[in-house]
mmCIF file of C-alpha atoms and ligand atoms in Angstrom:
data_model
loop_
_atom_site.group_PDB
_atom_site.id
_atom_site.type_symbol
_atom_site.label_atom_id
_atom_site.label_comp_id
_atom_site.label_asym_id
_atom_site.label_seq_id
_atom_site.Cartn_x
_atom_site.Cartn_y
_atom_site.Cartn_z
ATOM 1 C CA MET A 1 0.000 0.000 0.000
ATOM 2 C CA SER A 2 2.834 2.373 -0.844
ATOM 3 C CA GLY A 3 1.923 6.054 -0.702
ATOM 4 C CA VAL A 4 -1.592 5.424 0.546
ATOM 5 C CA THR A 5 -3.108 6.632 3.824
ATOM 6 C CA ARG A 6 -5.826 4.325 5.131
ATOM 7 C CA ILE A 7 -8.464 4.617 7.838
ATOM 8 C CA GLY A 8 -9.470 1.886 10.275
ATOM 9 C CA LEU A 9 -12.347 1.523 12.750
ATOM 10 C CA GLY A 10 -12.338 -0.408 16.027
ATOM 11 C CA ILE A 11 -15.121 -0.944 18.580
ATOM 12 C CA ASP A 12 -14.844 -2.753 21.899
ATOM 13 C CA THR A 13 -17.298 -3.329 24.730
ATOM 14 C CA HIS A 14 -16.814 -4.715 28.208
ATOM 15 C CA ARG A 15 -19.176 -5.467 31.063
ATOM 16 C CA LEU A 16 -18.408 -3.451 34.181
ATOM 17 C CA ALA A 17 -18.232 -5.012 37.646
ATOM 18 C CA PRO A 18 -17.688 -3.529 41.137
ATOM 19 C CA GLY A 19 -14.234 -3.963 42.610
ATOM 20 C CA ARG A 20 -12.455 -4.834 39.357
ATOM 21 C CA PRO A 21 -9.255 -2.923 38.518
ATOM 22 C CA CYS A 22 -9.846 -0.251 35.899
ATOM 23 C CA VAL A 23 -7.175 0.359 33.262
ATOM 24 C CA LEU A 24 -8.227 2.531 30.322
ATOM 25 C CA GLY A 25 -5.951 3.792 27.585
ATOM 26 C CA GLY A 26 -3.111 2.083 29.459
ATOM 27 C CA VAL A 27 -3.701 4.242 32.566
ATOM 28 C CA ALA A 28 -4.736 2.790 35.946
ATOM 29 C CA ILE A 29 -7.814 4.758 37.016
ATOM 30 C CA ASP A 30 -9.333 5.032 40.476
ATOM 31 C CA SER A 31 -12.869 3.720 39.900
ATOM 32 C CA PRO A 32 -15.607 1.883 41.830
ATOM 33 C CA VAL A 33 -16.093 -0.403 38.796
ATOM 34 C CA GLY A 34 -13.794 -1.985 36.228
ATOM 35 C CA PRO A 35 -14.082 -4.149 33.102
ATOM 36 C CA ASP A 36 -14.929 -7.808 33.703
ATOM 37 C CA ALA A 37 -12.737 -9.433 31.055
ATOM 38 C CA HIS A 38 -10.243 -12.172 30.177
ATOM 39 C CA SER A 39 -7.401 -9.694 29.655
ATOM 40 C CA ASP A 40 -7.180 -6.452 31.662
ATOM 41 C CA GLY A 41 -10.297 -5.366 29.724
ATOM 42 C CA ASP A 42 -8.850 -2.086 28.484
ATOM 43 C CA ALA A 43 -11.617 -1.359 25.977
ATOM 44 C CA VAL A 44 -9.860 1.830 24.829
ATOM 45 C CA LEU A 45 -6.644 0.057 23.826
ATOM 46 C CA HIS A 46 -8.613 -2.847 22.329
ATOM 47 C CA ALA A 47 -10.630 -0.501 20.115
ATOM 48 C CA LEU A 48 -7.477 1.422 19.134
ATOM 49 C CA CYS A 49 -5.586 -1.783 18.278
ATOM 50 C CA ASP A 50 -8.457 -2.984 16.082
ATOM 51 C CA ALA A 51 -8.631 0.393 14.340
ATOM 52 C CA VAL A 52 -4.891 0.311 13.625
ATOM 53 C CA LEU A 53 -4.994 -3.335 12.510
ATOM 54 C CA GLY A 54 -7.972 -2.573 10.269
ATOM 55 C CA ALA A 55 -6.223 0.352 8.598
ATOM 56 C CA ALA A 56 -3.116 -1.792 8.074
ATOM 57 C CA GLY A 57 -5.091 -4.660 6.519
ATOM 58 C CA LEU A 58 -4.020 -7.046 9.296
ATOM 59 C CA ASP A 59 -5.971 -9.661 11.291
ATOM 60 C CA ASP A 60 -8.120 -8.322 14.120
ATOM 61 C CA LEU A 61 -7.201 -8.312 17.806
ATOM 62 C CA GLY A 62 -9.393 -11.306 18.685
ATOM 63 C CA THR A 63 -7.589 -13.390 16.051
ATOM 64 C CA LEU A 64 -4.131 -12.304 17.210
ATOM 65 C CA PHE A 65 -4.899 -12.721 20.931
ATOM 66 C CA PRO A 66 -7.783 -15.214 21.422
ATOM 67 C CA ASP A 67 -9.725 -14.732 24.671
ATOM 68 C CA ASP A 68 -9.758 -18.521 25.250
ATOM 69 C CA ASP A 69 -5.947 -18.605 25.384
ATOM 70 C CA ASP A 70 -4.684 -18.773 29.001
ATOM 71 C CA ALA A 71 -1.563 -16.827 27.939
ATOM 72 C CA ASN A 72 -3.829 -13.773 27.545
ATOM 73 C CA ARG A 73 -5.502 -14.022 30.981
ATOM 74 C CA ASP A 74 -5.229 -10.696 32.868
ATOM 75 C CA ARG A 75 -2.597 -9.682 30.325
ATOM 76 C CA PRO A 76 -1.850 -5.939 30.158
ATOM 77 C CA SER A 77 -3.273 -4.608 26.908
ATOM 78 C CA ALA A 78 -0.102 -2.543 26.440
ATOM 79 C CA ASP A 79 1.410 -5.888 25.324
ATOM 80 C CA PHE A 80 -1.168 -6.075 22.534
ATOM 81 C CA CYS A 81 -0.227 -2.549 21.394
ATOM 82 C CA ARG A 82 3.462 -3.483 21.244
ATOM 83 C CA GLU A 83 2.634 -6.555 19.119
ATOM 84 C CA VAL A 84 0.417 -4.473 16.827
ATOM 85 C CA MET A 85 3.217 -1.919 16.367
ATOM 86 C CA ALA A 86 5.727 -4.708 15.624
ATOM 87 C CA GLN A 87 3.401 -5.990 12.893
ATOM 88 C CA LEU A 88 3.064 -2.482 11.476
ATOM 89 C CA ARG A 89 6.837 -2.058 11.341
ATOM 90 C CA GLU A 90 7.092 -5.359 9.434
ATOM 91 C CA LYS A 91 4.809 -3.833 6.797
ATOM 92 C CA ASN A 92 6.763 -0.548 6.873
ATOM 93 C CA LEU A 93 3.711 1.332 8.172
ATOM 94 C CA ARG A 94 3.186 3.909 10.930
ATOM 95 C CA VAL A 95 0.190 5.400 12.728
ATOM 96 C CA LEU A 96 -0.574 9.019 11.754
ATOM 97 C CA SER A 97 -3.398 9.759 14.189
ATOM 98 C CA LEU A 98 -5.855 8.156 16.599
ATOM 99 C CA ASP A 99 -9.224 9.279 17.932
ATOM 100 C CA VAL A 100 -11.370 7.421 20.438
ATOM 101 C CA VAL A 101 -14.745 7.975 22.108
ATOM 102 C CA VAL A 102 -15.395 6.184 25.406
ATOM 103 C CA GLU A 103 -19.037 5.715 26.395
ATOM 104 C CA THR A 104 -19.401 4.918 30.080
ATOM 105 C CA GLU A 105 -21.141 6.203 33.218
ATOM 106 C CA LYS A 106 -18.100 5.474 35.406
ATOM 107 C CA PRO A 107 -15.279 6.238 35.662
ATOM 108 C CA ALA A 108 -15.348 9.856 34.474
ATOM 109 C CA ILE A 109 -13.052 10.189 31.468
ATOM 110 C CA LYS A 110 -12.405 13.942 31.631
ATOM 111 C CA PRO A 111 -10.025 13.933 34.638
ATOM 112 C CA ASN A 112 -8.034 11.122 32.999
ATOM 113 C CA ARG A 113 -7.928 12.395 29.403
ATOM 114 C CA ALA A 114 -4.479 13.983 29.479
ATOM 115 C CA ALA A 115 -2.828 10.912 31.007
ATOM 116 C CA MET A 116 -4.630 8.609 28.573
ATOM 117 C CA ARG A 117 -3.578 10.681 25.536
ATOM 118 C CA LYS A 118 0.035 10.681 26.716
ATOM 119 C CA ARG A 119 0.116 6.914 27.350
ATOM 120 C CA ILE A 120 -1.661 6.045 24.076
ATOM 121 C CA ALA A 121 0.799 8.281 22.195
ATOM 122 C CA GLU A 122 3.726 6.406 23.766
ATOM 123 C CA LEU A 123 2.267 2.990 22.939
ATOM 124 C CA PHE A 124 1.489 3.835 19.294
ATOM 125 C CA GLU A 125 4.626 5.967 18.784
ATOM 126 C CA LEU A 126 2.884 9.291 18.152
ATOM 127 C CA SER A 127 2.948 12.779 19.607
ATOM 128 C CA ALA A 128 0.160 13.387 22.159
ATOM 129 C CA ASP A 129 -1.454 15.990 19.891
ATOM 130 C CA ALA A 130 -2.057 13.241 17.287
ATOM 131 C CA VAL A 131 -4.187 11.323 19.817
ATOM 132 C CA ASN A 132 -7.582 12.334 21.148
ATOM 133 C CA VAL A 133 -9.846 10.815 23.776
ATOM 134 C CA LYS A 134 -13.424 11.864 24.482
ATOM 135 C CA GLY A 135 -15.788 10.659 27.186
ATOM 136 C CA LYS A 136 -19.569 10.356 26.821
ATOM 137 C CA THR A 137 -22.194 9.032 29.216
ATOM 138 C CA GLY A 138 -25.167 6.877 28.294
ATOM 139 C CA GLU A 139 -27.650 9.508 29.511
ATOM 140 C CA LYS A 140 -28.870 7.010 32.193
ATOM 141 C CA THR A 141 -30.421 4.907 29.404
ATOM 142 C CA GLY A 142 -29.636 1.431 28.095
ATOM 143 C CA ALA A 143 -26.848 -0.848 29.316
ATOM 144 C CA ILE A 144 -24.236 1.936 29.188
ATOM 145 C CA GLY A 145 -26.501 4.405 30.989
ATOM 146 C CA ARG A 146 -27.224 1.868 33.732
ATOM 147 C CA GLY A 147 -23.480 1.424 34.258
ATOM 148 C CA GLU A 148 -23.484 -2.222 33.123
ATOM 149 C CA LEU A 149 -21.364 -1.745 30.021
ATOM 150 C CA MET A 150 -18.572 0.381 28.610
ATOM 151 C CA ARG A 151 -17.955 0.903 24.886
ATOM 152 C CA ALA A 152 -14.972 2.431 23.090
ATOM 153 C CA THR A 153 -15.045 3.412 19.412
ATOM 154 C CA ALA A 154 -11.765 4.336 17.707
ATOM 155 C CA LEU A 155 -10.531 5.591 14.351
ATOM 156 C CA ALA A 156 -6.942 5.291 13.144
ATOM 157 C CA LEU A 157 -5.032 6.680 10.183
ATOM 158 C CA VAL A 158 -2.116 4.553 8.995
ATOM 159 C CA ALA A 159 0.402 5.447 6.287
ATOM 160 C CA PRO A 160 3.723 4.228 4.883
ATOM 161 C CA ALA A 161 6.580 4.820 7.338
ATOM 162 C CA ASP A 162 8.761 6.519 4.714
HETATM 163 MG MG1 LIG B 201 -11.895 -6.088 24.711
#
């Protein structure tokens, strides 16, 4: 795909449970609830990885890291990002920009945005101003509004590295 910039989309949902650790965008967040998942349940990094993989024409995250594989149990999702970036380098590609919307009642995203942007930028080898993170609530309606579910939706632009 020489000379071509491509866009990718990733969506990830996780059930929320009281007392679970909450890591979002690679940042440990103080929260009464956290994702109930096989890995660390970082829906933000999962959605971003799938967006990047999609733009690069690679297999999706669930294919690369199956959730029935014990090796992935409670695994930090930062590991998945490193593997995704290694696969991009093999194809001589780089990430140009990332944007993600996080829909959840808790935790509040706003106080954690700056740290999340910085960490995501490190993991995907970008400057922080090429990464954005927005939080939305579910307006007290549906599974997200009742605090049962979190959803992250991400877009990525990927282009040749040189
Ligand atoms: Mg996930």
